[in-house]
Amino acid sequence: MPHSSPSGRRNFADLVRAWLAATLLSGLPSTAWALATGGDVTEATRAAGAMLLPHETSTAKLVAAVLIALLDLKVIAPLFFPQVADHLMWGAAFGIALRWRRTL
């Protein structure tokens, strides 16, 4: 039985599951790139946080300061390919999760 209404609208639980899957998987491209090149897997996140708190050195505070939608899409994504790949992965994972839920 499909998990959408007769009008084709998705139910909220399916959207939340798809969002969660996409969010958990979307960082794979930049993380894989960092691992493959010997880079720091937290560098992109800390750099985004440093844009808001330029004098902060605490990783926890920098990560907390990240406003992913604004910074990632408007500042970082145009400059660094792995961030663009992360967004493509997010979209793909979201779509795949929604499609998979529809087949259950």
XYZ file of N, CA, C and O in Angstrom:
416
model
N 0.851 -1.170 0.000
C 0.000 0.000 0.000
C 0.902 1.241 0.000
O 1.776 1.370 0.835
N 0.708 2.201 -0.916
C 1.524 3.400 -0.959
C 1.293 4.274 0.260
O 0.227 4.276 0.856
N 2.329 5.036 0.606
C 2.262 5.915 1.774
C 1.987 7.352 1.385
O 2.529 8.273 1.950
N 1.151 7.548 0.418
C 0.788 8.912 0.038
C -0.723 8.984 -0.061
O -1.405 7.984 -0.157
N -1.227 10.184 -0.028
C -2.669 10.374 -0.102
C -3.131 10.159 -1.539
O -2.327 10.112 -2.463
N -4.434 10.046 -1.764
C -4.934 9.884 -3.134
C -4.503 11.023 -4.059
O -4.374 10.835 -5.254
N -4.241 12.196 -3.509
C -3.822 13.324 -4.344
C -2.338 13.260 -4.681
O -1.831 14.106 -5.396
N -1.641 12.241 -4.158
C -0.231 12.092 -4.440
C 0.680 12.762 -3.418
O 1.890 12.703 -3.534
N 0.108 13.393 -2.412
C 0.914 14.057 -1.384
C 1.509 13.017 -0.446
O 0.871 12.041 -0.098
N 2.725 13.223 -0.064
C 3.420 12.315 0.846
C 2.941 12.555 2.278
O 2.608 13.665 2.641
N 2.979 11.491 3.091
C 2.638 11.722 4.480
C 3.873 12.233 5.221
O 5.008 12.082 4.780
N 3.664 12.870 6.339
C 4.728 13.542 7.083
C 5.816 12.570 7.522
O 7.003 12.884 7.457
N 5.447 11.371 7.961
C 6.426 10.391 8.428
C 7.383 9.995 7.303
O 8.585 9.838 7.538
N 6.872 9.846 6.089
C 7.738 9.519 4.957
C 8.718 10.644 4.678
O 9.886 10.404 4.377
N 8.251 11.886 4.768
C 9.143 13.029 4.545
C 10.229 13.095 5.612
O 11.392 13.365 5.306
N 9.868 12.818 6.857
C 10.853 12.840 7.943
C 11.883 11.733 7.746
O 13.083 11.956 7.895
N 11.429 10.542 7.386
C 12.368 9.430 7.147
C 13.307 9.742 5.991
O 14.504 9.461 6.057
N 12.771 10.304 4.924
C 13.600 10.654 3.768
C 14.593 11.752 4.137
O 15.766 11.699 3.747
N 14.144 12.751 4.908
C 15.043 13.817 5.351
C 16.175 13.243 6.194
O 17.335 13.595 6.018
N 15.834 12.331 7.104
C 16.837 11.735 7.981
C 17.861 10.929 7.173
O 19.064 11.066 7.378
N 17.379 10.112 6.253
C 18.294 9.327 5.415
C 19.211 10.240 4.608
O 20.424 10.026 4.537
N 18.635 11.266 4.017
C 19.428 12.193 3.206
C 20.450 12.933 4.065
O 21.608 13.102 3.674
N 20.049 13.351 5.244
C 20.947 14.082 6.137
C 22.100 13.198 6.600
O 23.248 13.633 6.638
N 21.807 11.948 6.920
C 22.855 11.040 7.381
C 23.829 10.655 6.271
O 25.004 10.428 6.528
N 23.353 10.588 5.036
C 24.202 10.140 3.924
C 24.872 11.264 3.138
O 25.836 11.023 2.423
N 24.385 12.481 3.267
C 24.852 13.550 2.382
C 26.295 13.981 2.609
O 26.917 14.528 1.717
N 26.844 13.727 3.762
C 28.229 14.107 4.021
C 29.240 13.102 3.512
O 30.448 13.324 3.615
N 28.772 11.997 2.949
C 29.696 10.961 2.487
C 30.703 11.446 1.442
O 31.880 11.107 1.539
N 30.305 12.230 0.434
C 31.309 12.636 -0.562
C 32.473 13.437 0.019
O 33.634 13.110 -0.245
N 32.201 14.448 0.831
C 33.304 15.247 1.374
C 34.095 14.463 2.418
O 35.313 14.619 2.524
N 33.435 13.595 3.167
C 34.148 12.763 4.130
C 35.059 11.777 3.411
O 36.226 11.609 3.789
N 34.549 11.145 2.364
C 35.380 10.222 1.578
C 36.568 10.952 0.954
O 37.687 10.440 0.936
N 36.333 12.160 0.450
C 37.410 12.954 -0.143
C 38.470 13.279 0.907
O 39.671 13.149 0.657
N 38.039 13.697 2.077
C 38.989 14.011 3.149
C 39.791 12.776 3.544
O 41.009 12.850 3.722
N 39.119 11.641 3.666
C 39.817 10.404 4.016
C 40.791 9.976 2.923
O 41.910 9.565 3.206
N 40.371 10.094 1.667
C 41.220 9.688 0.537
C 42.450 10.574 0.386
O 43.497 10.111 -0.052
N 42.313 11.838 0.740
C 43.431 12.772 0.580
C 44.180 13.030 1.873
O 45.093 13.849 1.908
N 43.801 12.322 2.942
C 44.467 12.511 4.225
C 44.060 13.791 4.931
O 44.747 14.267 5.821
N 42.938 14.363 4.524
C 42.462 15.608 5.116
C 41.699 15.390 6.409
O 41.452 14.263 6.831
N 41.330 16.475 7.025
C 40.563 16.476 8.268
C 39.079 16.391 7.926
O 38.550 17.260 7.236
N 38.402 15.363 8.408
C 36.998 15.168 8.059
C 36.076 16.222 8.671
O 34.948 16.380 8.234
N 36.554 16.964 9.651
C 35.735 18.015 10.251
C 36.076 19.407 9.707
O 35.472 20.393 10.115
N 37.027 19.483 8.785
C 37.491 20.786 8.298
C 36.390 21.638 7.679
O 36.266 22.829 7.986
N 35.584 21.065 6.808
C 34.532 21.845 6.144
C 33.521 22.380 7.156
O 33.097 23.537 7.067
N 33.161 21.572 8.137
C 32.201 22.014 9.148
C 32.796 23.106 10.024
O 32.147 24.112 10.317
N 34.058 22.923 10.443
C 34.701 23.946 11.264
C 34.895 25.241 10.485
O 34.754 26.340 11.030
N 35.207 25.141 9.193
C 35.377 26.344 8.371
C 34.065 27.117 8.270
O 34.051 28.352 8.343
N 32.972 26.404 8.115
C 31.672 27.074 8.049
C 31.361 27.763 9.374
O 30.874 28.895 9.403
N 31.663 27.109 10.486
C 31.443 27.711 11.792
C 32.327 28.921 12.015
O 31.917 29.912 12.627
N 33.557 28.887 11.492
C 34.488 30.005 11.651
C 34.023 31.254 10.907
O 34.430 32.368 11.238
N 33.168 31.090 9.936
C 32.620 32.260 9.243
C 31.717 33.063 10.173
O 31.625 34.282 10.060
N 31.055 32.364 11.084
C 30.186 33.041 12.047
C 30.940 33.491 13.292
O 30.635 34.515 13.881
N 31.912 32.683 13.708
C 32.696 32.965 14.918
C 34.182 32.955 14.551
O 34.899 31.994 14.850
N 34.690 34.004 13.905
C 36.046 33.976 13.359
C 37.164 33.818 14.387
O 38.235 33.347 14.041
N 36.938 34.140 15.639
C 37.995 34.037 16.644
C 37.848 32.802 17.533
O 38.617 32.618 18.465
N 36.886 31.963 17.239
C 36.617 30.770 18.042
C 37.508 29.618 17.571
O 37.729 29.441 16.386
N 38.027 28.824 18.508
C 38.846 27.662 18.163
C 38.216 26.346 18.615
O 38.666 25.293 18.198
N 37.193 26.396 19.442
C 36.543 25.183 19.925
C 35.732 24.539 18.804
O 34.817 25.151 18.250
N 36.076 23.298 18.495
C 35.346 22.581 17.442
C 33.862 22.487 17.770
O 33.013 22.695 16.906
N 33.533 22.205 19.031
C 32.124 22.077 19.427
C 31.362 23.375 19.177
O 30.248 23.360 18.651
N 31.969 24.509 19.522
C 31.299 25.793 19.317
C 31.202 26.132 17.831
O 30.199 26.691 17.381
N 32.226 25.789 17.077
C 32.185 26.071 15.638
C 31.115 25.233 14.943
O 30.390 25.724 14.088
N 31.042 23.961 15.329
C 30.023 23.090 14.727
C 28.633 23.580 15.095
O 27.725 23.626 14.256
N 28.459 24.009 16.363
C 27.156 24.507 16.803
C 26.771 25.775 16.046
O 25.585 26.063 15.855
N 27.783 26.567 15.613
C 27.493 27.835 14.932
C 27.106 27.654 13.476
O 26.717 28.612 12.824
N 27.208 26.447 12.933
C 26.973 26.223 11.498
C 25.487 26.337 11.169
O 24.651 25.674 11.753
N 25.188 27.177 10.258
C 23.833 27.270 9.698
C 23.924 26.675 8.299
O 24.147 27.368 7.303
N 23.754 25.360 8.220
C 24.073 24.635 7.007
C 23.350 25.164 5.765
O 23.971 25.378 4.734
N 22.102 25.376 5.834
C 21.386 25.813 4.634
C 21.928 27.128 4.080
O 22.172 27.253 2.883
N 22.150 28.091 4.948
C 22.635 29.395 4.498
C 24.095 29.362 4.059
O 24.429 29.750 2.938
N 24.968 28.894 4.912
C 26.393 28.911 4.602
C 26.784 27.924 3.509
O 27.557 28.244 2.615
N 26.289 26.712 3.610
C 26.671 25.688 2.652
C 26.200 26.034 1.246
O 26.952 25.892 0.282
N 24.963 26.466 1.131
C 24.424 26.737 -0.191
C 24.876 28.070 -0.768
O 25.070 28.197 -1.971
N 25.054 29.077 0.069
C 25.383 30.413 -0.428
C 26.871 30.722 -0.465
O 27.309 31.539 -1.262
N 27.672 30.093 0.417
C 29.084 30.448 0.507
C 30.006 29.301 0.101
O 30.840 29.431 -0.786
N 29.853 28.162 0.761
C 30.815 27.077 0.584
C 30.593 26.289 -0.700
O 31.542 26.014 -1.431
N 29.363 25.927 -0.990
C 29.085 25.071 -2.141
C 29.639 25.618 -3.458
O 30.203 24.855 -4.234
N 29.527 26.906 -3.728
C 30.087 27.386 -4.988
C 31.619 27.312 -5.044
O 32.192 27.303 -6.122
N 32.294 27.243 -3.905
C 33.754 27.280 -3.883
C 34.424 25.910 -3.850
O 35.537 25.759 -4.320
N 33.765 24.930 -3.246
C 34.403 23.633 -3.044
C 33.533 22.513 -3.596
O 32.419 22.326 -3.165
N 34.076 21.723 -4.519
C 33.318 20.641 -5.141
C 32.752 19.633 -4.143
O 31.593 19.241 -4.277
N 33.529 19.145 -3.144
C 32.935 18.143 -2.249
C 31.640 18.613 -1.598
O 30.734 17.823 -1.371
N 31.516 19.906 -1.296
C 30.280 20.397 -0.708
C 29.137 20.298 -1.713
O 28.023 19.970 -1.354
N 29.402 20.592 -2.978
C 28.378 20.449 -4.007
C 27.966 18.983 -4.108
O 26.783 18.655 -4.193
N 28.956 18.095 -4.065
C 28.660 16.659 -4.123
C 27.810 16.230 -2.929
O 26.918 15.390 -3.071
N 28.071 16.809 -1.756
C 27.247 16.494 -0.582
C 25.792 16.871 -0.822
O 24.874 16.140 -0.462
N 25.556 18.013 -1.426
C 24.176 18.439 -1.695
C 23.517 17.550 -2.738
O 22.332 17.224 -2.628
N 24.269 17.147 -3.741
C 23.731 16.209 -4.728
C 23.392 14.883 -4.058
O 22.349 14.287 -4.336
N 24.261 14.436 -3.160
C 24.018 13.189 -2.437
C 22.778 13.318 -1.551
O 21.986 12.390 -1.449
N 22.596 14.479 -0.910
C 21.422 14.697 -0.066
C 20.157 14.545 -0.900
O 19.219 13.844 -0.513
N 20.125 15.202 -2.037
C 18.951 15.132 -2.903
C 18.685 13.720 -3.397
O 17.536 13.257 -3.412
N 19.747 13.032 -3.791
C 19.588 11.656 -4.268
C 19.084 10.751 -3.148
O 18.160 9.951 -3.354
N 19.684 10.864 -1.960
C 19.266 10.022 -0.843
C 17.821 10.304 -0.442
O 17.061 9.386 -0.136
N 17.428 11.570 -0.467
C 16.057 11.946 -0.132
C 15.083 11.313 -1.124
O 14.093 10.689 -0.735
N 15.368 11.448 -2.400
C 14.494 10.877 -3.429
C 14.425 9.361 -3.369
O 13.343 8.774 -3.486
N 15.567 8.720 -3.172
C 15.599 7.257 -3.085
C 14.824 6.773 -1.869
O 14.066 5.807 -1.948
N 14.986 7.447 -0.734
C 14.260 7.043 0.477
C 12.754 7.192 0.296
O 11.980 6.332 0.703
N 12.327 8.282 -0.329
C 10.889 8.455 -0.577
C 10.359 7.368 -1.514
O 9.290 6.805 -1.287
N 11.112 7.084 -2.552
C 10.675 6.053 -3.509
C 10.614 4.684 -2.840
O 9.682 3.908 -3.057
N 11.617 4.390 -2.021
C 11.655 3.103 -1.318
C 10.455 2.970 -0.377
O 9.824 1.933 -0.338
N 10.119 4.028 0.368
C 8.969 3.979 1.259
C 7.677 3.770 0.484
O 6.756 3.128 0.966
N 7.616 4.279 -0.719
C 6.400 4.134 -1.520
C 6.165 2.695 -1.941
O 5.043 2.264 -2.147
N 7.263 1.908 -2.057
C 7.129 0.526 -2.489
C 6.775 -0.425 -1.350
O 6.464 -1.576 -1.584
N 6.853 0.060 -0.106
C 6.537 -0.824 1.034
C 5.054 -1.018 1.194
O 4.240 -0.232 0.908
